[in-house]
């Protein structure tokens, strides 16, 4: 009996020591982080109240904090410490490192939908998936995609012709274009049913709302509480729509592949580079560490990221051109000189649209499709601004504020494509411009997006003149998974009357 008591006593001492050590580490980290400036905080709950305020104003509040506490500031709550990075030198420490590759815990709110695909995974799984998927965005694959971008651009132009002379919200037709384009290119699906498209797009908007609502309610971070909530029911219903959409795409493509292989089609030769979904299915069949659930994770991830971010980039680009007639004229002039008035652009043509590319980059500076990313400090480090960041700290990188930093970009609200002349780029810090993130976890599809943007600009500007309706600097944003406006992105579409030389 005595031995039992001794064992229990020993276990109690071990638990007590661990608790004391954990609390000591917690207190030490809190004291270290308190050296970093930040908004006033309350006893015990810290800055939790900031995240429980009106969600519609959150985007504006974050911008105000970034200006007030530049170049670095802190949030602390009961359950997490957050450090916000605004200076490129500090951002480089996070993004360029192989130590801080893990996404922060807020991405776990996407697990129900995206699982642990390329966006949300970490460690060995992330490395393996990245290795499998990288060949799917090789330049030779992009060249194969160009005829699809051109065809879908033609369909978009036909839709816009029906709206000539009208003021329209450009987001819906552009989103239809990007969704169909990613389905045809990366997924190999020739057409998506109109009803399913509408359901999917509605579900994408809804999942963003759900994500934000969960993020701003501290009690929803406890899975046991969240799982019993009305919001969890809404999420499960929304995720079912999204998963059904992606599952149908996989099933349809696999059926096509089976038919084509049985007919000995050369398309599936081992020597030919494969598009994304074909690559995943081939990897599974060849015994790679991926199953149907893993394939669905990546299809969900790329269907979302491949259409929604590009859709917003194109929409903001059209808004900019409607506002800035001189820029619109210069881009059109370059397109006519390089491509011609009616010729379908080739891959080489699009690579030669240097001024157009600088305008796209400047648009992504002002309107980065992903305005914010978050990582997890896997070990302690010291910032260039002189602060110690303990292991376990959440690291928020505010791309939107970085890109509008007057110290880096004089007159930051001025649209100036010459900021991206080679000599000006060489003078800036390499992490001062990161619309596609940077470092080992940079966006795998950035060349895909740029090619799509150039193609659609060729199609639209050669047929239509864009006129200003709303001022581009009056656009208000709402917090979401991508940079999304609160209201419509309005542009007036007119037939182009004359050729610019």
GROMACS .gro file of C-alpha atoms in nm:
model
  501
    1UNK     CA    1   0.000   0.000   0.000
    2UNK     CA    2   0.286   0.234   0.085
    3UNK     CA    3   0.435   0.178  -0.258
    4UNK     CA    4   0.107   0.288  -0.419
    5UNK     CA    5   0.109   0.611  -0.220
    6UNK     CA    6   0.470   0.672  -0.316
    7UNK     CA    7   0.386   0.622  -0.684
    8UNK     CA    8   0.090   0.859  -0.660
    9UNK     CA    9   0.299   1.113  -0.472
   10UNK     CA   10   0.573   1.090  -0.734
   11UNK     CA   11   0.324   1.140  -1.016
   12UNK     CA   12   0.175   1.437  -0.832
   13UNK     CA   13   0.518   1.594  -0.791
   14UNK     CA   14   0.596   1.540  -1.162
   15UNK     CA   15   0.267   1.700  -1.266
   16UNK     CA   16   0.322   1.991  -1.027
   17UNK     CA   17   0.673   2.051  -1.160
   18UNK     CA   18   0.545   2.050  -1.518
   19UNK     CA   19   0.265   2.292  -1.429
   20UNK     CA   20   0.509   2.526  -1.252
   21UNK     CA   21   0.751   2.512  -1.546
   22UNK     CA   22   0.472   2.576  -1.797
   23UNK     CA   23   0.341   2.867  -1.592
   24UNK     CA   24   0.691   3.009  -1.553
   25UNK     CA   25   0.746   2.985  -1.928
   26UNK     CA   26   0.405   3.144  -1.988
   27UNK     CA   27   0.486   3.434  -1.753
   28UNK     CA   28   0.833   3.477  -1.901
   29UNK     CA   29   0.688   3.492  -2.255
   30UNK     CA   30   0.423   3.740  -2.146
   31UNK     CA   31   0.684   3.966  -1.987
   32UNK     CA   32   0.905   3.947  -2.297
   33UNK     CA   33   0.617   4.028  -2.531
   34UNK     CA   34   0.495   4.319  -2.318
   35UNK     CA   35   0.798   4.512  -2.438
   36UNK     CA   36   0.636   4.527  -2.781
   37UNK     CA   37   0.395   4.822  -2.814
   38UNK     CA   38   0.026   4.773  -2.873
   39UNK     CA   39  -0.321   4.905  -2.794
   40UNK     CA   40  -0.426   4.939  -2.430
   41UNK     CA   41  -0.525   4.605  -2.281
   42UNK     CA   42  -0.749   4.489  -1.999
   43UNK     CA   43  -0.655   4.275  -1.702
   44UNK     CA   44  -0.680   3.903  -1.772
   45UNK     CA   45  -0.853   3.926  -2.113
   46UNK     CA   46  -0.585   4.151  -2.267
   47UNK     CA   47  -0.688   4.261  -2.618
   48UNK     CA   48  -0.968   4.010  -2.657
   49UNK     CA   49  -1.228   4.287  -2.668
   50UNK     CA   50  -1.075   4.423  -2.990
   51UNK     CA   51  -1.169   4.105  -3.176
   52UNK     CA   52  -1.521   4.096  -3.034
   53UNK     CA   53  -1.620   4.435  -3.175
   54UNK     CA   54  -1.815   4.492  -3.496
   55UNK     CA   55  -1.659   4.268  -3.760
   56UNK     CA   56  -1.745   4.506  -4.046
   57UNK     CA   57  -1.508   4.766  -3.905
   58UNK     CA   58  -1.226   4.520  -3.828
   59UNK     CA   59  -1.040   4.582  -4.155
   60UNK     CA   60  -1.029   4.958  -4.090
   61UNK     CA   61  -0.930   4.910  -3.725
   62UNK     CA   62  -0.636   4.691  -3.823
   63UNK     CA   63  -0.519   4.957  -4.069
   64UNK     CA   64  -0.534   5.220  -3.795
   65UNK     CA   65  -0.332   5.002  -3.557
   66UNK     CA   66  -0.070   4.947  -3.826
   67UNK     CA   67  -0.025   5.321  -3.871
   68UNK     CA   68  -0.027   5.397  -3.499
   69UNK     CA   69   0.218   5.126  -3.388
   70UNK     CA   70   0.441   5.083  -3.692
   71UNK     CA   71   0.674   4.894  -3.740
   72UNK     CA   72   0.558   4.620  -3.499
   73UNK     CA   73   0.278   4.575  -3.248
   74UNK     CA   74   0.124   4.314  -3.023
   75UNK     CA   75  -0.208   4.161  -2.926
   76UNK     CA   76  -0.246   3.935  -2.624
   77UNK     CA   77  -0.548   3.733  -2.518
   78UNK     CA   78  -0.618   3.455  -2.273
   79UNK     CA   79  -0.514   3.185  -2.517
   80UNK     CA   80  -0.273   3.338  -2.769
   81UNK     CA   81  -0.010   3.607  -2.819
   82UNK     CA   82   0.006   3.775  -3.158
   83UNK     CA   83   0.282   3.993  -3.300
   84UNK     CA   84   0.201   4.197  -3.609
   85UNK     CA   85   0.482   4.257  -3.858
   86UNK     CA   86   0.489   4.559  -4.090
   87UNK     CA   87   0.855   4.611  -4.175
   88UNK     CA   88   1.014   4.412  -4.463
   89UNK     CA   89   1.328   4.333  -4.263
   90UNK     CA   90   1.120   4.163  -3.992
   91UNK     CA   91   0.891   3.996  -4.245
   92UNK     CA   92   1.194   3.845  -4.417
   93UNK     CA   93   1.298   3.676  -4.091
   94UNK     CA   94   0.966   3.491  -4.088
   95UNK     CA   95   0.900   3.416  -4.455
   96UNK     CA   96   1.252   3.331  -4.567
   97UNK     CA   97   1.315   3.091  -4.281
   98UNK     CA   98   1.262   2.716  -4.299
   99UNK     CA   99   1.190   2.729  -3.924
  100UNK     CA  100   0.862   2.920  -3.933
  101UNK     CA  101   0.681   2.733  -4.211
  102UNK     CA  102   0.379   2.633  -4.003
  103UNK     CA  103   0.060   2.833  -4.048
  104UNK     CA  104  -0.090   2.967  -3.728
  105UNK     CA  105  -0.385   2.811  -3.547
  106UNK     CA  106  -0.642   3.035  -3.714
  107UNK     CA  107  -0.601   2.820  -4.026
  108UNK     CA  108  -0.737   2.524  -3.829
  109UNK     CA  109  -1.078   2.688  -3.872
  110UNK     CA  110  -1.045   2.591  -4.240
  111UNK     CA  111  -0.969   2.225  -4.173
  112UNK     CA  112  -1.331   2.117  -4.205
  113UNK     CA  113  -1.329   2.253  -4.560
  114UNK     CA  114  -0.968   2.236  -4.687
  115UNK     CA  115  -0.833   1.965  -4.460
  116UNK     CA  116  -0.455   1.983  -4.451
  117UNK     CA  117  -0.386   2.061  -4.815
  118UNK     CA  118  -0.104   2.277  -4.944
  119UNK     CA  119  -0.243   2.597  -4.788
  120UNK     CA  120  -0.289   2.462  -4.435
  121UNK     CA  121  -0.050   2.168  -4.398
  122UNK     CA  122   0.296   2.171  -4.246
  123UNK     CA  123   0.601   1.953  -4.195
  124UNK     CA  124   0.654   1.641  -4.405
  125UNK     CA  125   0.304   1.647  -4.550
  126UNK     CA  126   0.350   1.999  -4.680
  127UNK     CA  127   0.691   1.915  -4.831
  128UNK     CA  128   0.551   1.604  -5.002
  129UNK     CA  129   0.248   1.785  -5.144
  130UNK     CA  130   0.460   2.075  -5.265
  131UNK     CA  131   0.694   1.831  -5.439
  132UNK     CA  132   0.402   1.655  -5.611
  133UNK     CA  133   0.232   1.977  -5.723
  134UNK     CA  134   0.523   2.197  -5.833
  135UNK     CA  135   0.553   2.036  -6.181
  136UNK     CA  136   0.187   2.120  -6.246
  137UNK     CA  137   0.284   2.487  -6.280
  138UNK     CA  138   0.590   2.444  -6.502
  139UNK     CA  139   0.607   2.698  -6.785
  140UNK     CA  140   0.538   2.424  -7.043
  141UNK     CA  141   0.210   2.349  -6.865
  142UNK     CA  142   0.123   2.718  -6.865
  143UNK     CA  143   0.177   2.726  -7.241
  144UNK     CA  144  -0.074   2.444  -7.274
  145UNK     CA  145  -0.322   2.645  -7.067
  146UNK     CA  146  -0.306   2.956  -7.285
  147UNK     CA  147  -0.563   2.841  -7.543
  148UNK     CA  148  -0.808   2.785  -7.255
  149UNK     CA  149  -0.745   3.134  -7.116
  150UNK     CA  150  -0.801   3.274  -7.467
  151UNK     CA  151  -1.121   3.074  -7.520
  152UNK     CA  152  -1.263   3.171  -7.181
  153UNK     CA  153  -1.165   3.534  -7.241
  154UNK     CA  154  -1.367   3.521  -7.564
  155UNK     CA  155  -1.670   3.399  -7.370
  156UNK     CA  156  -1.623   3.673  -7.111
  157UNK     CA  157  -1.605   3.934  -7.387
  158UNK     CA  158  -1.932   3.802  -7.531
  159UNK     CA  159  -2.098   3.842  -7.191
  160UNK     CA  160  -1.966   4.194  -7.151
  161UNK     CA  161  -2.092   4.290  -7.499
  162UNK     CA  162  -2.445   4.236  -7.367
  163UNK     CA  163  -2.371   4.499  -7.101
  164UNK     CA  164  -2.225   4.764  -7.333
  165UNK     CA  165  -2.327   5.115  -7.236
  166UNK     CA  166  -2.416   5.002  -6.884
  167UNK     CA  167  -2.260   5.033  -6.543
  168UNK     CA  168  -2.195   4.685  -6.406
  169UNK     CA  169  -2.041   4.511  -6.108
  170UNK     CA  170  -1.747   4.340  -6.277
  171UNK     CA  171  -1.697   4.080  -6.004
  172UNK     CA  172  -1.970   3.829  -6.106
  173UNK     CA  173  -1.870   3.789  -6.475
  174UNK     CA  174  -1.501   3.791  -6.389
  175UNK     CA  175  -1.553   3.530  -6.117
  176UNK     CA  176  -1.738   3.310  -6.365
  177UNK     CA  177  -1.439   3.345  -6.600
  178UNK     CA  178  -1.178   3.255  -6.337
  179UNK     CA  179  -1.378   2.964  -6.197
  180UNK     CA  180  -1.427   2.813  -6.541
  181UNK     CA  181  -1.061   2.876  -6.626
  182UNK     CA  182  -0.921   2.697  -6.319
  183UNK     CA  183  -1.162   2.408  -6.378
  184UNK     CA  184  -1.053   2.365  -6.739
  185UNK     CA  185  -0.681   2.415  -6.681
  186UNK     CA  186  -0.579   2.268  -6.348
  187UNK     CA  187  -0.869   2.023  -6.323
  188UNK     CA  188  -0.918   1.929  -6.688
  189UNK     CA  189  -1.297   1.975  -6.671
  190UNK     CA  190  -1.440   2.130  -6.987
  191UNK     CA  191  -1.757   2.272  -6.837
  192UNK     CA  192  -1.922   2.321  -6.499
  193UNK     CA  193  -2.298   2.323  -6.467
  194UNK     CA  194  -2.427   2.680  -6.420
  195UNK     CA  195  -2.635   2.587  -6.115
  196UNK     CA  196  -2.341   2.415  -5.947
  197UNK     CA  197  -2.123   2.718  -6.018
  198UNK     CA  198  -2.371   2.949  -5.848
  199UNK     CA  199  -2.401   2.720  -5.546
  200UNK     CA  200  -2.023   2.696  -5.519
  201UNK     CA  201  -1.964   3.072  -5.544
  202UNK     CA  202  -2.232   3.140  -5.284
  203UNK     CA  203  -2.076   2.880  -5.054
  204UNK     CA  204  -1.731   3.042  -5.093
  205UNK     CA  205  -1.870   3.375  -4.975
  206UNK     CA  206  -2.054   3.204  -4.688
  207UNK     CA  207  -1.748   3.013  -4.565
  208UNK     CA  208  -1.559   3.342  -4.541
  209UNK     CA  209  -1.834   3.487  -4.320
  210UNK     CA  210  -1.833   3.177  -4.102
  211UNK     CA  211  -1.454   3.188  -4.067
  212UNK     CA  212  -1.464   3.548  -3.950
  213UNK     CA  213  -1.753   3.495  -3.709
  214UNK     CA  214  -1.573   3.204  -3.547
  215UNK     CA  215  -1.249   3.402  -3.531
  216UNK     CA  216  -1.416   3.687  -3.341
  217UNK     CA  217  -1.596   3.471  -3.083
  218UNK     CA  218  -1.341   3.340  -2.828
  219UNK     CA  219  -1.572   3.065  -2.700
  220UNK     CA  220  -1.590   2.921  -3.053
  221UNK     CA  221  -1.222   2.832  -3.028
  222UNK     CA  222  -1.329   2.551  -2.794
  223UNK     CA  223  -1.434   2.273  -3.030
  224UNK     CA  224  -1.674   2.115  -2.780
  225UNK     CA  225  -1.868   2.442  -2.758
  226UNK     CA  226  -1.845   2.526  -3.127
  227UNK     CA  227  -1.962   2.182  -3.241
  228UNK     CA  228  -2.295   2.238  -3.064
  229UNK     CA  229  -2.351   2.586  -3.209
  230UNK     CA  230  -2.579   2.703  -3.487
  231UNK     CA  231  -2.273   2.837  -3.667
  232UNK     CA  232  -2.120   2.488  -3.680
  233UNK     CA  233  -2.440   2.361  -3.842
  234UNK     CA  234  -2.413   2.636  -4.104
  235UNK     CA  235  -2.049   2.550  -4.163
  236UNK     CA  236  -2.117   2.179  -4.209
  237UNK     CA  237  -2.394   2.252  -4.461
  238UNK     CA  238  -2.170   2.494  -4.650
  239UNK     CA  239  -1.873   2.256  -4.649
  240UNK     CA  240  -2.095   1.980  -4.787
  241UNK     CA  241  -2.172   2.198  -5.090
  242UNK     CA  242  -1.801   2.273  -5.140
  243UNK     CA  243  -1.697   1.910  -5.097
  244UNK     CA  244  -1.969   1.781  -5.328
  245UNK     CA  245  -1.846   2.026  -5.591
  246UNK     CA  246  -1.484   1.910  -5.569
  247UNK     CA  247  -1.575   1.541  -5.538
  248UNK     CA  248  -1.778   1.562  -5.858
  249UNK     CA  249  -1.485   1.725  -6.038
  250UNK     CA  250  -1.250   1.446  -5.928
  251UNK     CA  251  -1.498   1.174  -6.027
  252UNK     CA  252  -1.560   1.331  -6.367
  253UNK     CA  253  -1.191   1.371  -6.441
  254UNK     CA  254  -1.105   1.021  -6.328
  255UNK     CA  255  -1.378   0.882  -6.551
  256UNK     CA  256  -1.234   1.073  -6.847
  257UNK     CA  257  -0.884   0.955  -6.767
  258UNK     CA  258  -0.996   0.593  -6.749
  259UNK     CA  259  -1.166   0.623  -7.087
  260UNK     CA  260  -0.868   0.795  -7.248
  261UNK     CA  261  -0.612   0.551  -7.108
  262UNK     CA  262  -0.818   0.255  -7.225
  263UNK     CA  263  -0.805   0.405  -7.572
  264UNK     CA  264  -0.423   0.432  -7.543
  265UNK     CA  265  -0.425   0.807  -7.588
  266UNK     CA  266  -0.076   0.960  -7.598
  267UNK     CA  267  -0.187   1.243  -7.369
  268UNK     CA  268  -0.118   1.024  -7.071
  269UNK     CA  269   0.235   0.936  -7.173
  270UNK     CA  270   0.472   0.932  -6.875
  271UNK     CA  271   0.697   1.176  -7.061
  272UNK     CA  272   0.426   1.443  -7.084
  273UNK     CA  273   0.385   1.696  -6.807
  274UNK     CA  274   0.042   1.670  -6.648
  275UNK     CA  275  -0.195   1.938  -6.519
  276UNK     CA  276  -0.271   1.947  -6.149
  277UNK     CA  277  -0.558   1.702  -6.101
  278UNK     CA  278  -0.411   1.454  -6.350
  279UNK     CA  279  -0.081   1.479  -6.166
  280UNK     CA  280  -0.249   1.402  -5.833
  281UNK     CA  281  -0.442   1.108  -5.971
  282UNK     CA  282  -0.128   0.971  -6.137
  283UNK     CA  283   0.069   1.013  -5.814
  284UNK     CA  284  -0.198   0.816  -5.625
  285UNK     CA  285  -0.197   0.539  -5.884
  286UNK     CA  286   0.184   0.526  -5.870
  287UNK     CA  287   0.178   0.468  -5.495
  288UNK     CA  288   0.260   0.819  -5.368
  289UNK     CA  289   0.151   0.912  -5.017
  290UNK     CA  290  -0.185   1.058  -5.121
  291UNK     CA  291  -0.538   0.912  -5.128
  292UNK     CA  292  -0.873   1.039  -5.252
  293UNK     CA  293  -0.921   1.252  -4.942
  294UNK     CA  294  -0.579   1.410  -5.001
  295UNK     CA  295  -0.666   1.477  -5.365
  296UNK     CA  296  -0.991   1.640  -5.258
  297UNK     CA  297  -0.798   1.861  -5.012
  298UNK     CA  298  -0.585   1.994  -5.296
  299UNK     CA  299  -0.877   2.032  -5.538
  300UNK     CA  300  -1.066   2.230  -5.272
  301UNK     CA  301  -0.758   2.443  -5.207
  302UNK     CA  302  -0.678   2.519  -5.570
  303UNK     CA  303  -1.036   2.567  -5.685
  304UNK     CA  304  -1.071   2.832  -5.414
  305UNK     CA  305  -0.733   3.000  -5.441
  306UNK     CA  306  -0.710   2.961  -5.817
  307UNK     CA  307  -1.033   3.143  -5.890
  308UNK     CA  308  -1.113   3.376  -5.599
  309UNK     CA  309  -0.779   3.555  -5.564
  310UNK     CA  310  -0.744   3.597  -5.941
  311UNK     CA  311  -1.103   3.715  -5.973
  312UNK     CA  312  -1.043   3.996  -5.726
  313UNK     CA  313  -0.712   4.089  -5.892
  314UNK     CA  314  -0.880   4.122  -6.233
  315UNK     CA  315  -1.175   4.314  -6.086
  316UNK     CA  316  -0.948   4.566  -5.913
  317UNK     CA  317  -0.738   4.594  -6.230
  318UNK     CA  318  -1.049   4.691  -6.429
  319UNK     CA  319  -1.143   4.941  -6.158
  320UNK     CA  320  -0.798   5.100  -6.178
  321UNK     CA  321  -0.811   5.127  -6.557
  322UNK     CA  322  -1.157   5.282  -6.547
  323UNK     CA  323  -1.022   5.542  -6.304
  324UNK     CA  324  -0.696   5.610  -6.490
  325UNK     CA  325  -0.762   5.668  -6.858
  326UNK     CA  326  -0.397   5.744  -6.936
  327UNK     CA  327  -0.288   5.407  -6.795
  328UNK     CA  328  -0.566   5.233  -6.987
  329UNK     CA  329  -0.451   5.400  -7.310
  330UNK     CA  330  -0.087   5.303  -7.257
  331UNK     CA  331  -0.174   4.940  -7.187
  332UNK     CA  332  -0.396   4.924  -7.495
  333UNK     CA  333  -0.121   5.081  -7.706
  334UNK     CA  334   0.128   4.818  -7.589
  335UNK     CA  335  -0.119   4.536  -7.656
  336UNK     CA  336  -0.185   4.664  -8.008
  337UNK     CA  337   0.185   4.706  -8.079
  338UNK     CA  338   0.289   4.366  -7.942
  339UNK     CA  339  -0.014   4.148  -8.018
  340UNK     CA  340  -0.214   4.344  -8.273
  341UNK     CA  341  -0.582   4.443  -8.290
  342UNK     CA  342  -0.734   4.099  -8.356
  343UNK     CA  343  -0.463   3.833  -8.322
  344UNK     CA  344  -0.501   3.576  -8.045
  345UNK     CA  345  -0.205   3.637  -7.812
  346UNK     CA  346   0.069   3.376  -7.792
  347UNK     CA  347   0.271   3.290  -7.483
  348UNK     CA  348   0.564   3.491  -7.621
  349UNK     CA  349   0.337   3.790  -7.691
  350UNK     CA  350   0.220   3.796  -7.332
  351UNK     CA  351   0.575   3.775  -7.199
  352UNK     CA  352   0.657   4.086  -7.401
  353UNK     CA  353   0.382   4.298  -7.241
  354UNK     CA  354   0.629   4.462  -7.003
  355UNK     CA  355   0.434   4.780  -6.927
  356UNK     CA  356   0.113   4.579  -6.876
  357UNK     CA  357   0.294   4.353  -6.632
  358UNK     CA  358   0.418   4.653  -6.434
  359UNK     CA  359   0.059   4.780  -6.415
  360UNK     CA  360  -0.061   4.441  -6.290
  361UNK     CA  361   0.210   4.446  -6.023
  362UNK     CA  362   0.116   4.797  -5.918
  363UNK     CA  363  -0.249   4.691  -5.892
  364UNK     CA  364  -0.146   4.399  -5.672
  365UNK     CA  365   0.056   4.641  -5.460
  366UNK     CA  366  -0.250   4.856  -5.392
  367UNK     CA  367  -0.497   4.567  -5.387
  368UNK     CA  368  -0.318   4.247  -5.281
  369UNK     CA  369  -0.561   3.958  -5.323
  370UNK     CA  370  -0.434   3.805  -4.999
  371UNK     CA  371  -0.392   4.104  -4.764
  372UNK     CA  372  -0.274   3.908  -4.463
  373UNK     CA  373  -0.097   3.581  -4.377
  374UNK     CA  374  -0.022   3.421  -4.042
  375UNK     CA  375   0.255   3.192  -3.922
  376UNK     CA  376   0.364   3.025  -3.599
  377UNK     CA  377   0.703   3.089  -3.436
  378UNK     CA  378   0.856   2.743  -3.411
  379UNK     CA  379   1.150   2.877  -3.213
  380UNK     CA  380   1.252   3.196  -3.036
  381UNK     CA  381   1.409   3.469  -3.248
  382UNK     CA  382   1.494   3.838  -3.235
  383UNK     CA  383   1.348   4.082  -3.487
  384UNK     CA  384   1.550   4.340  -3.676
  385UNK     CA  385   1.354   4.597  -3.477
  386UNK     CA  386   1.511   4.451  -3.162
  387UNK     CA  387   1.231   4.253  -2.999
  388UNK     CA  388   1.242   3.893  -2.876
  389UNK     CA  389   0.968   3.670  -3.016
  390UNK     CA  390   0.916   3.357  -2.801
  391UNK     CA  391   0.844   3.017  -2.945
  392UNK     CA  392   0.469   2.964  -2.990
  393UNK     CA  393   0.388   3.325  -3.076
  394UNK     CA  394   0.144   3.383  -3.363
  395UNK     CA  395   0.300   3.599  -3.635
  396UNK     CA  396   0.067   3.815  -3.843
  397UNK     CA  397   0.208   3.967  -4.163
  398UNK     CA  398  -0.001   4.254  -4.297
  399UNK     CA  399   0.069   4.263  -4.671
  400UNK     CA  400  -0.189   4.535  -4.732
  401UNK     CA  401  -0.013   4.779  -4.497
  402UNK     CA  402   0.334   4.678  -4.615
  403UNK     CA  403   0.239   4.764  -4.973
  404UNK     CA  404   0.102   5.104  -4.872
  405UNK     CA  405   0.397   5.204  -4.655
  406UNK     CA  406   0.501   5.560  -4.747
  407UNK     CA  407   0.859   5.492  -4.634
  408UNK     CA  408   0.888   5.224  -4.902
  409UNK     CA  409   0.650   5.364  -5.165
  410UNK     CA  410   0.642   5.747  -5.170
  411UNK     CA  411   0.288   5.872  -5.233
  412UNK     CA  412   0.160   5.520  -5.167
  413UNK     CA  413  -0.190   5.581  -5.304
  414UNK     CA  414  -0.055   5.704  -5.636
  415UNK     CA  415  -0.072   5.444  -5.912
  416UNK     CA  416   0.278   5.437  -6.058
  417UNK     CA  417   0.379   5.136  -6.273
  418UNK     CA  418   0.736   5.269  -6.288
  419UNK     CA  419   0.780   5.150  -5.930
  420UNK     CA  420   0.839   4.813  -6.096
  421UNK     CA  421   1.108   4.918  -6.340
  422UNK     CA  422   1.410   4.690  -6.279
  423UNK     CA  423   1.623   4.970  -6.139
  424UNK     CA  424   1.356   5.073  -5.887
  425UNK     CA  425   1.289   4.714  -5.781
  426UNK     CA  426   1.662   4.665  -5.721
  427UNK     CA  427   1.662   4.956  -5.475
  428UNK     CA  428   1.384   4.811  -5.257
  429UNK     CA  429   1.404   4.544  -4.995
  430UNK     CA  430   1.315   4.208  -5.159
  431UNK     CA  431   1.038   4.154  -4.902
  432UNK     CA  432   0.880   4.497  -4.955
  433UNK     CA  433   0.647   4.352  -5.220
  434UNK     CA  434   0.489   4.013  -5.150
  435UNK     CA  435   0.147   3.978  -5.318
  436UNK     CA  436   0.220   3.607  -5.362
  437UNK     CA  437   0.390   3.571  -5.023
  438UNK     CA  438   0.761   3.487  -5.041
  439UNK     CA  439   1.018   3.234  -4.934
  440UNK     CA  440   0.965   2.855  -4.929
  441UNK     CA  441   0.587   2.888  -4.890
  442UNK     CA  442   0.534   3.138  -5.171
  443UNK     CA  443   0.233   3.098  -5.399
  444UNK     CA  444   0.285   2.806  -5.633
  445UNK     CA  445   0.046   2.955  -5.890
  446UNK     CA  446   0.177   3.309  -5.931
  447UNK     CA  447   0.290   3.265  -6.294
  448UNK     CA  448  -0.049   3.106  -6.368
  449UNK     CA  449  -0.223   3.416  -6.229
  450UNK     CA  450  -0.007   3.666  -6.420
  451UNK     CA  451  -0.063   3.482  -6.748
  452UNK     CA  452  -0.438   3.477  -6.688
  453UNK     CA  453  -0.442   3.848  -6.605
  454UNK     CA  454  -0.253   3.946  -6.919
  455UNK     CA  455  -0.475   3.730  -7.138
  456UNK     CA  456  -0.799   3.874  -7.007
  457UNK     CA  457  -0.671   4.233  -7.037
  458UNK     CA  458  -0.587   4.172  -7.403
  459UNK     CA  459  -0.938   4.048  -7.468
  460UNK     CA  460  -1.125   4.316  -7.277
  461UNK     CA  461  -0.927   4.629  -7.368
  462UNK     CA  462  -0.921   4.558  -7.741
  463UNK     CA  463  -1.302   4.544  -7.741
  464UNK     CA  464  -1.412   4.783  -7.469
  465UNK     CA  465  -1.335   5.118  -7.315
  466UNK     CA  466  -1.372   5.129  -6.938
  467UNK     CA  467  -1.511   5.441  -6.771
  468UNK     CA  468  -1.500   5.547  -6.409
  469UNK     CA  469  -1.806   5.512  -6.188
  470UNK     CA  470  -1.661   5.495  -5.835
  471UNK     CA  471  -1.327   5.632  -5.719
  472UNK     CA  472  -1.079   5.350  -5.667
  473UNK     CA  473  -0.966   5.503  -5.337
  474UNK     CA  474  -1.320   5.520  -5.199
  475UNK     CA  475  -1.356   5.143  -5.205
  476UNK     CA  476  -1.413   5.001  -4.855
  477UNK     CA  477  -1.309   4.648  -4.769
  478UNK     CA  478  -1.456   4.388  -4.541
  479UNK     CA  479  -1.250   4.126  -4.361
  480UNK     CA  480  -1.250   3.797  -4.548
  481UNK     CA  481  -1.020   3.521  -4.671
  482UNK     CA  482  -0.929   3.744  -4.967
  483UNK     CA  483  -0.935   4.121  -5.020
  484UNK     CA  484  -1.305   4.173  -5.081
  485UNK     CA  485  -1.493   4.502  -5.118
  486UNK     CA  486  -1.798   4.577  -4.907
  487UNK     CA  487  -1.992   4.689  -5.214
  488UNK     CA  488  -1.986   4.627  -5.589
  489UNK     CA  489  -1.682   4.704  -5.805
  490UNK     CA  490  -1.860   4.927  -6.057
  491UNK     CA  491  -1.727   5.007  -6.404
  492UNK     CA  492  -1.901   5.144  -6.714
  493UNK     CA  493  -1.843   4.928  -7.022
  494UNK     CA  494  -1.841   5.099  -7.363
  495UNK     CA  495  -1.755   4.969  -7.711
  496UNK     CA  496  -1.412   5.083  -7.817
  497UNK     CA  497  -1.458   5.330  -8.097
  498UNK     CA  498  -1.109   5.367  -8.236
  499UNK     CA  499  -0.774   5.196  -8.249
  500UNK     CA  500  -0.499   5.349  -8.038
  501UNK     CA  501  -0.154   5.352  -8.196
   0.00000   0.00000   0.00000
